[in-house]
Amino acid sequence: MKICPFALRQCSRSTSHRLGVSLRPTISIYVAGCRASRFRSYASISASELQFGQPVYETHPHLLKASEITPGITAIEYAQRRTKLAAKLPKNAIAVIAASDIKYRSGAVFYEFHQDSSFFYLTGFNEPDAVAVIGAGKCTDDGDHVFHLFVRPKDPKAEQWEGARSGTQGAIDVFNADETGDINQLQTLLSPVVAAASQVYTDVPIKPGATSTFSRFFSSPSSRAEGFAKILESSKVQPLKPVLNGLRVLKSDAEINNMRKAGQASGRAFTEAMRHVWTREKDLGAFLDHKFKMHGCDGSAYIPVIAGAKNALMIHYTRNDDLLRNGGFVLVDAGGEYGGYITDITRTWPINGVFTPAQKDLYTAVLNVQRTCISLCRASASVSLDKLHDIAEQAFKDQLKQLGFDMSGSSLELLFPHHLGHYIGLDVHDTPGQSRKDHLQAHQCITIEPNDRGLYIPESSRYPKAFRGMGIRIEDSVCVGEDNPYVLTTEAVKEIVDIEELRK
């Protein structure tokens, strides 16, 4: 195994040292698989006066610790992720990952930027117009690799309009790239790297007509651009997602801590919301978004569902513009995000704070199924998400039969139309394509929501009248343990007695 000095952000020294703005001696630590070993000349500039495209410890010590690239995630962990990926690649292969584009609502009015989750996972870099290349060495067992990070250069005029950029020097000194360059010169810089690679692993669209951050920099009609496209379209191009999913699906302790922070803050916001009487869906949604942020989240993880009464029968109801009427349920699917990591919570409660007998019976049925499934979120249970779904289906049949439902034929498919749960992490539906047939492993994080979208009782004579028009979902974010589940969202109350007690 190759061991080489990694003298950048891996230790808890300041950015001022890394950026060449200190007279203090160099500090080095050692990380396997890394080729970075640099000694720079230093000037007497305070790092806190420098501008970056995202928070760093010296400019935002209220958000980051000295060793962190992003909240809760250290430079060492980002380096280890790249090392693990390189170890999974064939000899002399490369992985190419592009940052997200800025999305525009109209004209020059843009949406809030959200980084590509795979790019963020490997780099921690949170700016658009960037490409990362992780090149495996000749011996891949130890993850020896070279990390290229191509970014926007510093540009005072552009930054006056768009905000600060980290620039190419920041790519090296803050994000620990071995090689960097101007993203606008990507074709020239990257062509020889790709040409020398034994295989190229990427999920960047490369077919004619496809658009992406990556392809945009190779859109000229020159023969060089055409030659580069031929390289990418050759037989040596392989999908990156299956390789990267295997890493991302198993969460580190730091990732779980971030998801717990998001779950705790979001859960408290839910419980606070249940204390109040709401008359409009949008007011409840605004309250939750505000409380997510006040409790420490960066914001909402996704567009929430705030569904009163029959609106809860629509799975992805997000208009959130109706009135909330006394006597009915309100169903809320929402969650906050912290350091890029999300939480996913759904709760259903009576608008007036008191369950009717029918509401209590149906809610208890859903809650019982959810409890059963959560109890099995442990590696020692040897179950998969698909198996948990089957267990939930049978449990629902048993519960609903007791309430007088006719469960013959395909009745359950109408009431329970979706899957039990999904993986979570940097995305609400994390690691897309990851099999639900594999046994759950410790450190995987999933949601448990019987049906993944709850239980829906249409207005139909085939169902008991007392339950018609009800939509109930109860969802928690759960980390799979070896012998016990770890519920990340426990602060959001869900027991009937607790919900009713909040209004007393």
Coordinates of C-alpha atoms in Angstrom, one line a residue:
M1 CA 0.0 0.0 0.0
K2 CA 1.3 3.4 -0.9
I3 CA 1.4 6.0 1.9
C4 CA 2.2 9.6 1.0
P5 CA 2.0 12.9 2.8
F6 CA -1.3 14.8 2.6
A7 CA -0.5 18.2 4.0
L8 CA -3.8 20.1 3.4
R9 CA -7.1 20.3 5.1
Q10 CA -6.8 16.8 6.7
C11 CA -5.4 18.4 9.8
S12 CA -7.2 21.0 11.9
R13 CA -4.8 23.8 10.9
S14 CA -6.3 26.9 9.4
T15 CA -7.2 27.7 5.8
S16 CA -4.7 30.6 6.0
H17 CA -1.9 28.0 6.1
R18 CA -3.4 26.0 3.2
L19 CA -3.9 29.0 1.0
G20 CA -0.4 30.3 1.4
V21 CA -1.2 33.2 3.7
S22 CA 0.7 32.3 6.9
L23 CA 4.3 32.1 8.1
R24 CA 3.7 29.1 10.2
P25 CA 5.6 25.8 9.4
T26 CA 3.9 23.1 7.3
I27 CA 2.0 20.4 9.1
S28 CA 1.6 17.0 7.4
I29 CA -0.3 13.9 8.1
Y30 CA -0.5 10.7 6.0
V31 CA -3.5 9.3 4.1
A32 CA -3.3 6.2 2.0
G33 CA -3.8 6.5 -1.7
C34 CA -3.2 10.3 -1.9
R35 CA -0.5 11.8 -4.0
A36 CA -0.7 15.4 -2.6
S37 CA 2.5 16.7 -1.1
R38 CA 3.0 20.4 -1.3
F39 CA 5.1 23.1 0.3
R40 CA 4.2 26.6 -0.7
S41 CA 5.5 30.1 -0.3
Y42 CA 3.4 32.2 2.1
A43 CA 2.3 35.8 2.3
S44 CA 0.8 37.8 5.2
I45 CA -2.9 37.9 4.3
S46 CA -5.6 37.0 6.7
A47 CA -7.7 34.0 5.4
S48 CA -10.8 35.6 6.8
E49 CA -10.4 38.4 4.3
L50 CA -10.4 36.0 1.3
Q51 CA -13.6 35.1 -0.6
F52 CA -14.7 31.5 -1.4
G53 CA -17.7 30.1 -3.3
Q54 CA -19.0 28.4 -0.1
P55 CA -18.4 28.6 3.7
V56 CA -15.0 27.6 5.1
Y57 CA -14.0 27.5 8.7
E58 CA -12.1 30.8 8.7
T59 CA -15.1 32.8 7.2
H60 CA -17.9 30.8 8.8
P61 CA -16.7 29.3 12.1
H62 CA -20.4 29.3 13.3
L63 CA -21.1 26.7 10.6
L64 CA -17.9 24.6 10.3
K65 CA -15.2 23.2 12.5
A66 CA -11.6 23.6 11.5
S67 CA -11.2 20.2 9.9
E68 CA -14.5 20.3 7.9
I69 CA -15.0 20.9 4.2
T70 CA -18.8 20.9 4.7
P71 CA -20.8 20.7 7.9
G72 CA -20.0 17.5 9.8
I73 CA -17.8 16.1 7.0
T74 CA -14.0 16.5 7.3
A75 CA -11.5 16.7 4.5
I76 CA -10.2 13.3 5.6
E77 CA -13.6 11.7 4.9
Y78 CA -13.8 13.2 1.5
A79 CA -10.3 12.0 0.6
Q80 CA -11.3 8.5 1.9
R81 CA -14.3 8.4 -0.3
R82 CA -12.2 9.1 -3.3
T83 CA -9.7 6.5 -2.3
K84 CA -12.5 3.9 -1.9
L85 CA -13.9 4.7 -5.3
A86 CA -10.4 4.5 -6.9
A87 CA -9.9 1.1 -5.2
K88 CA -13.0 -0.1 -7.0
L89 CA -11.9 1.0 -10.5
P90 CA -9.8 -1.1 -12.8
K91 CA -6.1 -0.2 -13.2
N92 CA -5.6 3.2 -14.9
A93 CA -9.3 3.8 -15.2
I94 CA -10.9 7.2 -14.4
A95 CA -14.2 8.4 -13.0
V96 CA -15.7 11.6 -14.4
I97 CA -18.3 13.4 -12.4
A98 CA -19.9 16.8 -13.4
A99 CA -21.4 19.4 -11.1
S100 CA -24.9 20.6 -11.5
D101 CA -25.9 23.4 -13.8
I102 CA -27.6 26.6 -12.6
K103 CA -31.3 26.2 -13.4
Y104 CA -33.2 29.3 -14.6
R105 CA -36.8 30.0 -13.8
S106 CA -37.0 32.7 -16.5
G107 CA -34.5 35.1 -18.1
A108 CA -31.7 35.8 -15.5
V109 CA -33.9 34.6 -12.6
F110 CA -32.4 31.4 -11.3
Y111 CA -33.6 28.7 -8.8
E112 CA -31.6 28.0 -5.7
F113 CA -28.5 26.0 -6.7
H114 CA -28.5 22.3 -5.7
Q115 CA -25.3 20.4 -6.3
D116 CA -25.2 17.0 -8.0
S117 CA -25.2 14.5 -5.1
S118 CA -22.5 12.2 -6.4
F119 CA -20.2 15.2 -7.2
F120 CA -20.8 16.6 -3.7
Y121 CA -20.2 13.2 -2.1
L122 CA -16.8 13.0 -3.6
T123 CA -15.6 16.6 -3.5
G124 CA -17.6 18.7 -1.0
F125 CA -17.4 21.4 -3.7
N126 CA -20.7 23.3 -3.9
E127 CA -20.4 25.5 -7.0
P128 CA -21.7 25.0 -10.5
D129 CA -19.6 24.6 -13.7
A130 CA -17.1 22.1 -12.4
V131 CA -15.9 18.6 -13.3
A132 CA -14.0 16.1 -11.1
V133 CA -11.9 13.3 -12.4
I134 CA -10.6 10.6 -10.1
G135 CA -7.9 8.6 -11.8
A136 CA -7.0 5.2 -10.5
G137 CA -3.3 4.3 -10.4
K138 CA -1.5 1.2 -11.7
C139 CA -2.2 -0.6 -8.4
T140 CA -5.8 -0.2 -7.3
D141 CA -5.8 -2.2 -4.2
D142 CA -4.8 0.7 -2.0
G143 CA -6.9 3.3 -3.8
D144 CA -3.8 5.2 -5.1
H145 CA -5.3 7.9 -7.4
V146 CA -5.0 11.4 -8.7
F147 CA -7.8 13.9 -8.1
H148 CA -8.5 16.5 -10.8
L149 CA -10.9 19.3 -10.1
F150 CA -11.7 21.7 -12.9
V151 CA -13.6 24.9 -11.8
R152 CA -14.4 28.4 -12.7
P153 CA -11.5 30.7 -12.3
K154 CA -11.6 33.8 -10.0
D155 CA -13.2 36.7 -11.9
P156 CA -13.8 39.9 -9.9
K157 CA -16.3 41.3 -12.4
A158 CA -18.4 38.1 -12.5
E159 CA -18.1 37.7 -8.7
Q160 CA -19.5 41.2 -8.2
W161 CA -22.7 39.9 -9.9
E162 CA -22.8 36.3 -9.0
G163 CA -21.0 36.0 -5.7
A164 CA -17.6 34.7 -4.8
R165 CA -15.8 31.8 -6.4
S166 CA -13.3 29.5 -4.9
G167 CA -11.2 29.5 -8.0
T168 CA -8.5 27.1 -9.2
Q169 CA -6.2 27.8 -6.2
G170 CA -9.0 27.1 -3.9
A171 CA -9.6 23.8 -5.6
I172 CA -6.1 22.8 -4.6
D173 CA -5.8 24.5 -1.2
V174 CA -9.3 24.0 0.2
F175 CA -10.6 20.9 -1.7
N176 CA -7.3 19.1 -1.9
A177 CA -7.2 18.5 -5.7
D178 CA -4.0 17.2 -7.0
E179 CA -4.6 18.9 -10.4
T180 CA -6.8 21.7 -11.4
G181 CA -7.6 24.1 -14.3
D182 CA -10.1 26.5 -15.8
I183 CA -13.3 24.7 -16.6
N184 CA -13.5 26.8 -19.8
Q185 CA -10.4 25.0 -21.0
L186 CA -11.8 21.5 -20.1
Q187 CA -11.5 20.1 -23.6
T188 CA -7.8 20.9 -23.8
L189 CA -7.1 19.8 -20.2
L190 CA -9.1 16.6 -20.1
S191 CA -8.7 15.1 -23.5
P192 CA -5.2 13.6 -22.8
V193 CA -6.4 12.3 -19.4
V194 CA -9.4 10.5 -21.0
A195 CA -7.2 9.2 -23.9
A196 CA -4.7 7.7 -21.5
A197 CA -7.4 6.0 -19.4
S198 CA -8.0 2.3 -19.6
Q199 CA -11.7 2.8 -19.0
V200 CA -13.9 5.8 -18.3
Y201 CA -16.6 5.5 -15.6
T202 CA -19.2 8.3 -15.9
D203 CA -22.9 9.0 -15.8
V204 CA -22.6 12.2 -17.8
P205 CA -24.8 12.2 -20.9
I206 CA -22.5 11.9 -23.9
K207 CA -25.0 11.0 -26.7
P208 CA -25.7 13.6 -29.4
G209 CA -28.2 16.2 -28.2
A210 CA -27.6 15.5 -24.5
T211 CA -26.9 18.5 -22.4
S212 CA -25.0 18.7 -19.2
T213 CA -22.3 20.8 -17.5
F214 CA -19.7 18.4 -19.0
S215 CA -21.0 18.2 -22.6
R216 CA -21.5 22.0 -22.7
F217 CA -17.7 22.5 -22.7
F218 CA -17.4 20.2 -25.7
S219 CA -20.1 21.6 -27.9
S220 CA -18.0 23.3 -30.5
P221 CA -18.0 21.8 -34.0
S222 CA -14.2 21.5 -34.0
S223 CA -12.6 18.3 -35.0
R224 CA -11.0 18.1 -31.5
A225 CA -14.4 18.2 -29.9
E226 CA -15.6 15.5 -32.2
G227 CA -12.5 13.4 -31.4
F228 CA -13.2 13.8 -27.7
A229 CA -16.8 12.7 -28.1
K230 CA -15.6 9.6 -29.9
I231 CA -13.3 8.8 -27.0
L232 CA -16.2 9.0 -24.5
E233 CA -18.5 7.1 -26.8
S234 CA -16.1 4.2 -27.2
S235 CA -16.6 0.8 -25.7
K236 CA -14.4 1.7 -22.7
V237 CA -17.1 4.0 -21.2
Q238 CA -18.8 2.3 -18.2
P239 CA -21.7 3.6 -15.9
L240 CA -20.4 5.0 -12.7
K241 CA -23.6 4.8 -10.7
P242 CA -23.5 1.0 -9.8
V243 CA -19.9 1.5 -8.5
L244 CA -20.6 4.7 -6.5
N245 CA -24.0 3.4 -5.1
G246 CA -22.1 0.7 -3.3
L247 CA -20.2 3.3 -1.4
R248 CA -22.9 5.8 -0.9
V249 CA -25.5 3.4 0.4
L250 CA -23.4 2.6 3.5
K251 CA -23.3 5.8 5.6
S252 CA -20.4 6.8 7.8
D253 CA -20.8 7.8 11.4
A254 CA -20.5 11.5 10.3
E255 CA -23.2 11.1 7.7
I256 CA -25.5 9.5 10.2
N257 CA -24.8 12.3 12.6
N258 CA -25.8 14.8 10.0
M259 CA -29.0 12.9 9.2
R260 CA -29.8 12.7 12.9
K261 CA -29.4 16.5 13.3
A262 CA -31.8 17.0 10.4
G263 CA -34.2 14.4 11.8
Q264 CA -34.1 15.9 15.3
A265 CA -34.6 19.5 14.1
S266 CA -37.4 18.5 11.7
G267 CA -39.1 16.2 14.3
R268 CA -39.2 19.1 16.8
A269 CA -40.7 21.3 14.1
F270 CA -43.5 18.7 13.5
T271 CA -44.3 18.4 17.1
E272 CA -44.5 22.2 17.5
A273 CA -46.8 22.4 14.5
M274 CA -49.2 19.8 16.1
R275 CA -49.6 22.1 19.1
H276 CA -51.4 24.8 16.9
V277 CA -54.7 25.0 15.2
W278 CA -54.2 25.6 11.4
T279 CA -56.9 26.8 9.0
R280 CA -54.8 26.9 5.8
E281 CA -52.4 24.4 4.3
K282 CA -49.9 27.0 3.2
D283 CA -49.6 28.6 6.7
L284 CA -48.7 25.2 8.2
G285 CA -46.1 24.7 5.4
A286 CA -44.6 28.1 6.1
F287 CA -44.4 27.4 9.8
L288 CA -42.5 24.1 9.2
D289 CA -40.0 25.7 6.8
H290 CA -39.3 28.4 9.3
K291 CA -38.9 26.0 12.2
F292 CA -36.6 23.7 10.2
K293 CA -34.2 26.6 9.8
M294 CA -34.6 28.0 13.3
H295 CA -33.7 24.5 14.7
G296 CA -30.5 24.4 12.6
C297 CA -31.4 22.9 9.2
D298 CA -30.3 24.7 6.1
G299 CA -33.8 24.6 4.7
S300 CA -36.4 22.2 3.5
A301 CA -35.2 19.0 1.8
Y302 CA -38.0 18.9 -0.7
I303 CA -41.3 20.5 -1.6
P304 CA -43.7 19.4 1.2
V305 CA -47.1 17.8 1.0
I306 CA -49.5 19.7 3.3
A307 CA -52.8 17.9 2.6
G308 CA -56.0 18.4 4.4
A309 CA -58.9 15.9 4.2
K310 CA -59.3 14.4 0.7
N311 CA -56.2 16.1 -0.6
A312 CA -54.3 13.3 1.3
L313 CA -55.6 10.8 -1.2
M314 CA -53.3 12.4 -3.8
I315 CA -49.8 10.9 -3.3
H316 CA -47.8 13.9 -4.5
Y317 CA -50.2 16.7 -3.6
T318 CA -48.0 19.9 -3.4
R319 CA -50.3 22.7 -4.2
N320 CA -50.8 23.3 -0.5
D321 CA -53.4 26.0 -1.2
D322 CA -56.6 24.6 0.4
L323 CA -58.3 25.3 3.7
L324 CA -58.0 22.9 6.7
R325 CA -61.4 22.1 8.1
N326 CA -62.3 21.0 11.6
G327 CA -63.0 17.4 12.1
G328 CA -60.7 16.1 9.3
F329 CA -57.1 15.0 9.1
V330 CA -54.1 16.9 7.9
L331 CA -51.3 14.9 6.3
V332 CA -47.8 16.4 6.2
D333 CA -44.8 15.0 4.4
A334 CA -41.8 17.3 4.9
G335 CA -38.3 17.4 6.2
G336 CA -35.2 19.5 6.7
E337 CA -31.7 19.3 5.3
Y338 CA -28.4 19.7 7.1
G339 CA -25.0 19.8 5.4
G340 CA -26.6 18.3 2.3
Y341 CA -28.2 15.4 4.1
I342 CA -32.0 15.1 4.2
T343 CA -34.6 13.7 6.5
D344 CA -38.0 12.4 5.4
I345 CA -40.9 12.5 7.8
T346 CA -44.7 12.1 7.4
R347 CA -47.3 12.6 10.1
T348 CA -51.0 12.6 10.1
W349 CA -53.1 14.2 12.8
P350 CA -56.6 15.6 13.4
I351 CA -56.9 19.3 12.6
N352 CA -58.7 19.9 15.9
G353 CA -56.2 17.8 17.9
V354 CA -58.7 15.0 18.9
F355 CA -59.1 11.7 17.0
T356 CA -62.6 10.4 16.3
P357 CA -63.2 6.7 16.9
A358 CA -62.9 5.9 13.2
Q359 CA -59.8 8.0 12.8
K360 CA -58.2 6.4 15.8
D361 CA -58.9 2.9 14.5
L362 CA -57.5 3.4 11.1
Y363 CA -54.5 5.4 12.4
T364 CA -53.7 2.6 14.9
A365 CA -53.8 0.1 12.0
V366 CA -51.2 2.1 10.1
L367 CA -49.1 2.7 13.2
N368 CA -49.0 -0.9 14.1
V369 CA -47.7 -1.9 10.7
Q370 CA -45.1 0.8 10.8
R371 CA -43.9 -0.3 14.3
T372 CA -43.6 -3.9 13.0
C373 CA -41.5 -2.9 10.0
I374 CA -39.2 -0.5 12.0
S375 CA -38.4 -3.3 14.5
L376 CA -37.0 -5.3 11.6
C377 CA -34.6 -2.6 10.4
R378 CA -31.5 -4.4 11.7
A379 CA -28.9 -6.5 9.9
S380 CA -29.5 -9.5 12.1
A381 CA -33.1 -9.7 10.8
S382 CA -31.8 -10.7 7.4
V383 CA -34.6 -8.9 5.5
S384 CA -34.6 -6.7 2.4
L385 CA -36.8 -3.7 1.6
D386 CA -38.8 -5.9 -0.7
K387 CA -39.3 -8.5 2.2
L388 CA -40.3 -5.7 4.5
H389 CA -42.9 -4.6 1.9
D390 CA -44.3 -8.1 1.8
I391 CA -44.5 -8.1 5.6
A392 CA -46.3 -4.8 5.6
E393 CA -48.8 -6.0 3.0
Q394 CA -49.8 -9.0 5.1
A395 CA -49.9 -6.9 8.2
F396 CA -52.3 -4.4 6.5
K397 CA -54.6 -7.2 5.4
D398 CA -54.8 -8.5 8.9
Q399 CA -55.4 -5.1 10.4
L400 CA -58.0 -4.0 7.9
K401 CA -59.9 -7.2 8.1
Q402 CA -60.4 -6.5 11.8
L403 CA -61.9 -3.1 10.8
G404 CA -64.4 -4.7 8.5
F405 CA -62.7 -4.3 5.2
D406 CA -63.2 -6.8 2.4
M407 CA -59.6 -7.7 1.5
S408 CA -60.4 -10.2 -1.3
G409 CA -58.9 -9.9 -4.7
S410 CA -56.8 -6.9 -5.5
S411 CA -58.2 -4.7 -2.7
L412 CA -54.9 -4.1 -1.1
E413 CA -53.3 -2.8 -4.3
L414 CA -55.9 0.1 -4.4
L415 CA -55.3 1.0 -0.7
F416 CA -51.6 0.4 -0.6
P417 CA -50.3 1.4 -4.1
H418 CA -46.6 2.0 -3.5
H419 CA -43.5 0.5 -1.9
L420 CA -42.8 0.5 1.8
G421 CA -39.6 2.6 1.8
H422 CA -36.5 3.9 0.0
Y423 CA -32.9 4.7 0.7
I424 CA -32.1 8.2 2.0
G425 CA -28.9 10.3 2.3
L426 CA -27.8 13.2 0.2
D427 CA -31.0 12.6 -1.9
V428 CA -34.5 12.0 -0.7
H429 CA -34.5 8.9 -2.9
D430 CA -30.8 8.1 -2.5
T431 CA -28.6 5.9 -4.6
P432 CA -31.2 5.4 -7.4
G433 CA -31.0 1.9 -8.9
Q434 CA -29.8 0.4 -5.6
S435 CA -31.5 -3.0 -5.3
R436 CA -34.4 -3.4 -2.8
K437 CA -33.9 -7.2 -3.0
D438 CA -30.5 -7.2 -1.0
H439 CA -30.6 -7.8 2.7
L440 CA -30.4 -4.6 4.7
Q441 CA -26.9 -3.8 6.1
A442 CA -25.9 -1.8 9.2
H443 CA -25.3 1.8 8.3
Q444 CA -27.8 1.9 5.5
C445 CA -30.5 4.6 6.0
I446 CA -34.0 4.1 4.8
T447 CA -37.5 5.4 5.3
I448 CA -40.3 3.2 6.7
E449 CA -43.7 4.4 5.6
P450 CA -46.2 1.6 5.1
N451 CA -46.7 1.8 1.4
D452 CA -44.1 4.5 1.1
R453 CA -47.2 6.7 0.7
G454 CA -49.5 5.5 3.5
L455 CA -53.0 4.1 3.3
Y456 CA -55.8 5.7 1.2
I457 CA -59.5 4.9 1.5
P458 CA -61.4 6.2 -1.6
E459 CA -65.0 7.3 -1.5
S460 CA -66.4 3.9 -2.5
S461 CA -69.2 1.7 -1.3
R462 CA -66.9 -1.3 -1.2
Y463 CA -65.2 0.2 1.9
P464 CA -66.7 0.8 5.4
K465 CA -68.4 4.2 5.4
A466 CA -66.6 5.6 8.5
F467 CA -63.2 5.4 6.8
R468 CA -64.0 6.7 3.4
G469 CA -62.0 9.7 2.3
M470 CA -59.2 9.2 4.8
G471 CA -55.5 9.3 3.8
I472 CA -53.0 8.3 6.5
R473 CA -49.3 8.1 6.3
I474 CA -46.7 7.7 9.1
E475 CA -43.1 7.8 8.0
D476 CA -39.8 7.9 9.8
S477 CA -36.2 8.0 8.7
V478 CA -34.3 5.0 10.1
C479 CA -30.7 3.9 10.2
V480 CA -30.2 0.2 10.1
G481 CA -28.3 -1.2 13.0
E482 CA -26.7 -4.6 13.6
D483 CA -29.2 -5.6 16.2
N484 CA -31.4 -2.6 16.7
P485 CA -32.9 0.1 14.5
Y486 CA -31.9 3.7 15.0
V487 CA -34.8 6.1 14.4
L488 CA -33.5 9.4 13.2
T489 CA -36.8 11.3 13.5
T490 CA -38.1 10.3 17.0
E491 CA -38.8 13.9 18.1
A492 CA -41.9 13.9 15.8
V493 CA -44.5 12.4 18.0
K494 CA -46.9 9.8 16.5
E495 CA -48.6 8.0 19.4
I496 CA -52.3 9.0 19.6
V497 CA -52.1 9.9 23.3
D498 CA -49.0 12.1 22.7
I499 CA -50.7 14.0 19.8
E500 CA -53.8 14.7 21.8
E501 CA -51.9 15.7 24.8
L502 CA -50.2 18.5 22.8
R503 CA -53.4 20.6 22.7
K504 CA -54.2 20.2 26.5

